[in-house]
Amino acid sequence: GEPLVLTLDEFINWQGSVLLRKSDDTGNPLEGAVFALRKDNETIKELTTDALGQILVEGLTPGGYEFMEISAPAGFILDPTIHEFRIPADAAGEPEQILMGTIKNHQGKIVLEKTDEKGAPLAGAVFELRDQDGNLIRKELVSDQEGKVKAEGLFPGSYLLRETHAPEGYIRNEQTISFTVTEEHLGTPEVLNLGKFVNYRGSLLLKKVDEDGQPLQGAQFELKRLDGETKSSFHVSDESGFIKIEDLSPGRYSIEEIKAPEGYTRNEEVFTFTIVEDR
């Protein structure tokens, strides 16, 4: 009799699809990143990541494409890196969805090295960070045992970093450091290294002379700390008549001659001075 018609099932032509994910440095999904989807150097459409940080595009014809971020989520650095992919012209059966992986947005990071005047690291210096409008961003950034001051998660913009408390025994450095976190950067931005920030101690230079202005060697002086715990140290003028005393903590001091050079009368005047707390 008449043979049956052979049914060969459906024979489908497919179109391509692509999935992109957007996250921050720690892997949390980012909503609101806007990407341009381009083909042949022309923008086909603009797409925005959803609450899961995803963009899913379907119905793509064969050919080469690229994603480029044109607007970052609020508070993040724009990364205009071009991410290319291709929809193949043929496939055995339904083609697999193209996975672009996770594309990250970054925020600014800074590091500053706190040292004494000899380059040794200083722990315990306290800084505050403000934006260009003077708003307080971080209240207490403290240098660690390596003298490092670090801050992360900074929005693009201009900032001011200022020391509020020096390590114990040091003079507070009044210098203000300004820096900028750029609004866009290809790939992962480097940590902004703000260099070294030095704390100093005070010093005293005294010259011992006779009535004709000639230097006198061998005059003995006692230096006393007048505030806080009373401490004394003893110093002798050198052949040029000088006494130089360094590494003085902020505070009030007195210096008094306790023994004159041989053949001279001791000067009984007590001289006082102050090492300021900031400079």
Short mmCIF file of C-alpha atoms in Angstrom, two decimals:
data_model
loop_
_atom_site.label_atom_id
_atom_site.label_comp_id
_atom_site.label_asym_id
_atom_site.label_seq_id
_atom_site.Cartn_x
_atom_site.Cartn_y
_atom_site.Cartn_z
CA GLY A 1 0.00 0.00 0.00
CA GLU A 2 0.96 3.68 0.19
CA PRO A 3 4.04 4.18 2.45
CA LEU A 4 3.83 6.52 5.41
CA VAL A 5 5.42 9.97 5.26
CA LEU A 6 8.62 9.89 7.34
CA THR A 7 8.56 12.60 10.02
CA LEU A 8 12.14 13.76 10.76
CA ASP A 9 11.26 15.97 13.74
CA GLU A 10 11.86 19.72 13.81
CA PHE A 11 14.99 21.21 12.32
CA ILE A 12 15.58 24.49 14.09
CA ASN A 13 17.75 27.45 13.33
CA TRP A 14 18.90 29.22 16.49
CA GLN A 15 20.20 32.60 17.38
CA GLY A 16 22.89 33.32 19.94
CA SER A 17 22.68 34.55 23.53
CA VAL A 18 25.18 35.98 25.98
CA LEU A 19 25.25 36.46 29.77
CA LEU A 20 27.38 39.06 31.54
CA ARG A 21 27.78 39.49 35.31
CA LYS A 22 28.95 42.62 37.16
CA SER A 23 30.39 42.68 40.70
CA ASP A 24 32.55 44.68 43.10
CA ASP A 25 35.97 43.64 44.42
CA THR A 26 34.48 41.24 46.94
CA GLY A 27 32.12 39.54 44.48
CA ASN A 28 28.89 41.30 45.45
CA PRO A 29 26.62 41.86 42.41
CA LEU A 30 26.35 45.44 41.16
CA GLU A 31 23.13 46.85 39.81
CA GLY A 32 23.05 49.86 37.52
CA ALA A 33 26.17 49.40 35.38
CA VAL A 34 25.35 50.49 31.81
CA PHE A 35 26.98 48.73 28.86
CA ALA A 36 26.92 49.46 25.16
CA LEU A 37 26.52 46.33 23.01
CA ARG A 38 28.37 46.96 19.74
CA LYS A 39 28.68 45.18 16.42
CA ASP A 40 30.80 46.38 13.51
CA ASN A 41 31.80 49.46 15.55
CA GLU A 42 28.18 50.53 15.95
CA THR A 43 26.13 50.48 19.15
CA ILE A 44 23.17 48.15 18.85
CA LYS A 45 21.66 48.86 22.25
CA GLU A 46 22.48 50.04 25.76
CA LEU A 47 21.86 47.57 28.56
CA THR A 48 21.85 47.92 32.37
CA THR A 49 22.75 45.28 34.94
CA ASP A 50 19.83 44.12 37.07
CA ALA A 51 19.61 43.49 40.82
CA LEU A 52 21.64 40.30 40.35
CA GLY A 53 24.31 42.24 38.50
CA GLN A 54 23.42 40.50 35.23
CA ILE A 55 22.77 41.37 31.60
CA LEU A 56 21.21 38.66 29.41
CA VAL A 57 20.97 39.28 25.68
CA GLU A 58 19.21 36.87 23.33
CA GLY A 59 18.38 36.79 19.61
CA LEU A 60 21.90 37.64 18.43
CA THR A 61 22.79 36.95 14.80
CA PRO A 62 26.15 35.32 13.95
CA GLY A 63 29.15 37.61 14.05
CA GLY A 64 31.54 39.47 16.34
CA TYR A 65 30.30 41.65 19.20
CA GLU A 66 31.71 43.66 22.08
CA PHE A 67 30.54 45.00 25.42
CA MET A 68 31.88 48.30 26.72
CA GLU A 69 30.87 49.91 30.01
CA ILE A 70 29.69 53.48 29.50
CA SER A 71 28.38 54.26 32.99
CA ALA A 72 29.52 52.73 36.28
CA PRO A 73 27.28 52.17 39.31
CA ALA A 74 27.31 55.11 41.72
CA GLY A 75 30.49 55.23 43.77
CA PHE A 76 32.53 53.01 41.47
CA ILE A 77 35.26 53.62 38.89
CA LEU A 78 34.22 53.24 35.26
CA ASP A 79 36.16 50.52 33.42
CA PRO A 80 35.95 51.16 29.63
CA THR A 81 37.76 47.90 28.77
CA ILE A 82 36.29 46.30 25.62
CA HIS A 83 35.05 42.73 26.12
CA GLU A 84 34.71 40.83 22.83
CA PHE A 85 32.70 37.70 21.99
CA ARG A 86 31.49 35.92 18.85
CA ILE A 87 28.24 34.20 17.90
CA PRO A 88 29.25 31.25 15.65
CA ALA A 89 27.77 30.86 12.18
CA ASP A 90 27.00 27.15 12.70
CA ALA A 91 26.43 24.76 15.58
CA ALA A 92 25.38 21.14 16.05
CA GLY A 93 22.04 21.62 17.68
CA GLU A 94 21.24 24.42 20.07
CA PRO A 95 24.37 26.55 20.67
CA GLU A 96 25.53 27.08 24.24
CA GLN A 97 24.93 30.40 25.86
CA ILE A 98 28.09 32.53 25.82
CA LEU A 99 29.25 33.39 29.32
CA MET A 100 31.24 36.61 29.57
CA GLY A 101 32.18 35.84 33.17
CA THR A 102 32.15 38.41 35.96
CA ILE A 103 33.37 41.91 35.15
CA LYS A 104 34.35 43.94 38.19
CA ASN A 105 33.99 47.57 39.12
CA HIS A 106 36.55 48.90 41.56
CA GLN A 107 36.79 51.66 44.12
CA GLY A 108 39.82 53.69 45.14
CA LYS A 109 42.51 52.49 47.55
CA ILE A 110 45.34 54.47 49.12
CA VAL A 111 48.41 53.72 51.22
CA LEU A 112 50.69 56.14 53.05
CA GLU A 113 53.91 55.37 54.94
CA LYS A 114 54.37 57.08 58.30
CA THR A 115 58.01 57.48 59.44
CA ASP A 116 60.27 59.48 61.69
CA GLU A 117 62.96 61.71 60.19
CA LYS A 118 65.36 58.76 60.01
CA GLY A 119 62.92 56.68 57.97
CA ALA A 120 61.85 54.30 60.74
CA PRO A 121 58.13 53.37 60.65
CA LEU A 122 55.84 54.99 63.22
CA ALA A 123 52.72 53.34 64.59
CA GLY A 124 49.82 55.19 66.19
CA ALA A 125 49.56 58.28 63.97
CA VAL A 126 45.88 59.18 63.46
CA PHE A 127 44.53 60.70 60.24
CA GLU A 128 41.17 61.92 59.01
CA LEU A 129 39.98 61.84 55.41
CA ARG A 130 37.68 64.47 53.92
CA ASP A 131 36.23 65.00 50.44
CA GLN A 132 36.80 68.14 48.40
CA ASP A 133 33.76 69.79 50.05
CA GLY A 134 35.15 69.22 53.53
CA ASN A 135 32.79 66.40 54.45
CA LEU A 136 34.33 63.86 56.83
CA ILE A 137 34.73 60.49 55.08
CA ARG A 138 36.90 58.52 57.50
CA LYS A 139 37.44 59.63 61.08
CA GLU A 140 40.30 57.52 62.42
CA LEU A 141 42.85 56.04 60.05
CA VAL A 142 45.70 54.82 62.26
CA SER A 143 49.20 53.84 61.13
CA ASP A 144 50.01 50.19 61.90
CA GLN A 145 53.23 48.64 63.19
CA GLU A 146 54.76 49.01 59.74
CA GLY A 147 53.80 52.69 59.68
CA LYS A 148 51.20 52.05 56.96
CA VAL A 149 47.96 54.02 56.73
CA LYS A 150 45.42 52.39 54.40
CA ALA A 151 41.96 53.27 53.15
CA GLU A 152 39.74 51.37 50.71
CA GLY A 153 36.30 51.73 49.15
CA LEU A 154 36.80 55.34 48.02
CA PHE A 155 34.40 56.86 45.50
CA PRO A 156 35.85 58.68 42.47
CA GLY A 157 36.67 62.28 43.39
CA SER A 158 39.16 64.52 45.19
CA TYR A 159 40.19 64.03 48.81
CA LEU A 160 42.21 65.63 51.61
CA LEU A 161 44.16 63.59 54.16
CA ARG A 162 45.30 65.28 57.40
CA GLU A 163 47.06 64.07 60.53
CA THR A 164 45.03 64.76 63.67
CA HIS A 165 47.24 63.09 66.30
CA ALA A 166 50.95 62.38 66.09
CA PRO A 167 52.53 59.28 67.65
CA GLU A 168 53.47 59.87 71.28
CA GLY A 169 56.61 61.96 71.61
CA TYR A 170 56.44 63.42 68.08
CA ILE A 171 55.36 66.73 66.60
CA ARG A 172 52.16 66.60 64.58
CA ASN A 173 52.75 67.28 60.90
CA GLU A 174 50.26 69.95 59.76
CA GLN A 175 50.75 69.27 56.05
CA THR A 176 47.58 68.35 54.14
CA ILE A 177 47.84 65.70 51.43
CA SER A 178 45.49 65.98 48.47
CA PHE A 179 44.80 63.20 45.97
CA THR A 180 42.21 62.16 43.39
CA VAL A 181 40.50 58.84 42.69
CA THR A 182 39.95 58.83 38.93
CA GLU A 183 36.48 58.39 37.47
CA GLU A 184 37.60 55.75 35.01
CA HIS A 185 40.44 53.26 34.61
CA LEU A 186 41.16 50.37 32.29
CA GLY A 187 41.18 47.19 34.35
CA THR A 188 42.10 47.15 38.03
CA PRO A 189 43.40 50.54 39.23
CA GLU A 190 46.61 50.57 41.25
CA VAL A 191 46.61 51.46 44.93
CA LEU A 192 47.42 55.17 45.20
CA ASN A 193 50.75 55.41 47.02
CA LEU A 194 50.85 58.78 48.79
CA GLY A 195 54.51 58.36 49.71
CA LYS A 196 56.10 59.03 53.09
CA PHE A 197 54.70 61.36 55.73
CA VAL A 198 57.27 62.29 58.37
CA ASN A 199 56.89 63.12 62.05
CA TYR A 200 59.74 65.02 63.66
CA ARG A 201 61.06 65.57 67.16
CA GLY A 202 62.35 68.91 68.42
CA SER A 203 65.98 69.98 68.71
CA LEU A 204 67.93 72.69 70.53
CA LEU A 205 71.17 74.41 69.51
CA LEU A 206 73.02 76.48 72.09
CA LYS A 207 76.36 78.26 71.73
CA LYS A 208 78.55 79.04 74.73
CA VAL A 209 80.85 82.08 74.38
CA ASP A 210 82.93 84.41 76.50
CA GLU A 211 82.32 88.17 76.77
CA ASP A 212 84.26 88.70 73.54
CA GLY A 213 82.12 86.22 71.63
CA GLN A 214 84.78 83.50 71.52
CA PRO A 215 83.50 79.91 71.85
CA LEU A 216 83.97 78.17 75.19
CA GLN A 217 84.44 74.44 75.55
CA GLY A 218 83.58 72.45 78.64
CA ALA A 219 80.56 74.34 79.97
CA GLN A 220 78.14 71.88 81.58
CA PHE A 221 74.36 72.30 81.28
CA GLU A 222 71.34 70.53 82.73
CA LEU A 223 68.22 70.14 80.56
CA LYS A 224 64.91 69.62 82.39
CA ARG A 225 61.44 68.75 81.18
CA LEU A 226 59.01 71.07 82.97
CA ASP A 227 55.67 69.45 82.17
CA GLY A 228 54.68 65.88 82.78
CA GLU A 229 57.26 63.57 84.31
CA THR A 230 60.37 65.54 85.35
CA LYS A 231 63.45 64.34 83.51
CA SER A 232 66.97 65.74 83.37
CA SER A 233 69.89 65.25 81.02
CA PHE A 234 73.36 66.72 81.07
CA HIS A 235 75.35 68.20 78.18
CA VAL A 236 78.80 69.75 77.65
CA SER A 237 79.77 72.41 75.08
CA ASP A 238 82.20 71.20 72.42
CA GLU A 239 85.34 72.88 71.09
CA SER A 240 83.19 75.24 69.00
CA GLY A 241 81.12 76.15 72.05
CA PHE A 242 78.04 74.30 70.77
CA ILE A 243 75.59 72.06 72.52
CA LYS A 244 73.12 70.34 70.20
CA ILE A 245 70.29 68.35 71.75
CA GLU A 246 67.99 66.32 69.50
CA ASP A 247 64.98 63.98 69.78
CA LEU A 248 63.02 66.27 72.10
CA SER A 249 59.33 65.48 72.55
CA PRO A 250 56.80 68.32 72.45
CA GLY A 251 56.62 70.19 75.76
CA ARG A 252 58.23 72.85 77.97
CA TYR A 253 61.89 72.68 78.92
CA SER A 254 64.53 74.61 80.86
CA ILE A 255 68.28 74.59 80.41
CA GLU A 256 70.70 75.89 83.01
CA GLU A 257 74.46 76.06 83.26
CA ILE A 258 75.59 74.03 86.26
CA LYS A 259 79.35 74.29 85.81
CA ALA A 260 81.31 76.96 83.93
CA PRO A 261 84.47 76.29 81.94
CA GLU A 262 87.62 76.52 84.02
CA GLY A 263 88.51 80.14 84.78
CA TYR A 264 84.99 81.48 84.16
CA THR A 265 82.02 82.40 86.32
CA ARG A 266 78.87 80.26 85.97
CA ASN A 267 75.93 81.97 84.27
CA GLU A 268 73.04 81.51 86.70
CA GLU A 269 70.27 82.42 84.24
CA VAL A 270 67.70 79.70 83.54
CA PHE A 271 66.51 79.59 79.93
CA THR A 272 63.11 78.13 79.09
CA PHE A 273 61.74 77.06 75.71
CA THR A 274 58.89 75.05 74.21
CA ILE A 275 58.83 72.31 71.59
CA VAL A 276 55.51 72.86 69.81
CA GLU A 277 53.02 70.02 69.39
CA ASP A 278 52.41 70.63 65.70
CA ARG A 279 54.20 72.24 62.82
#
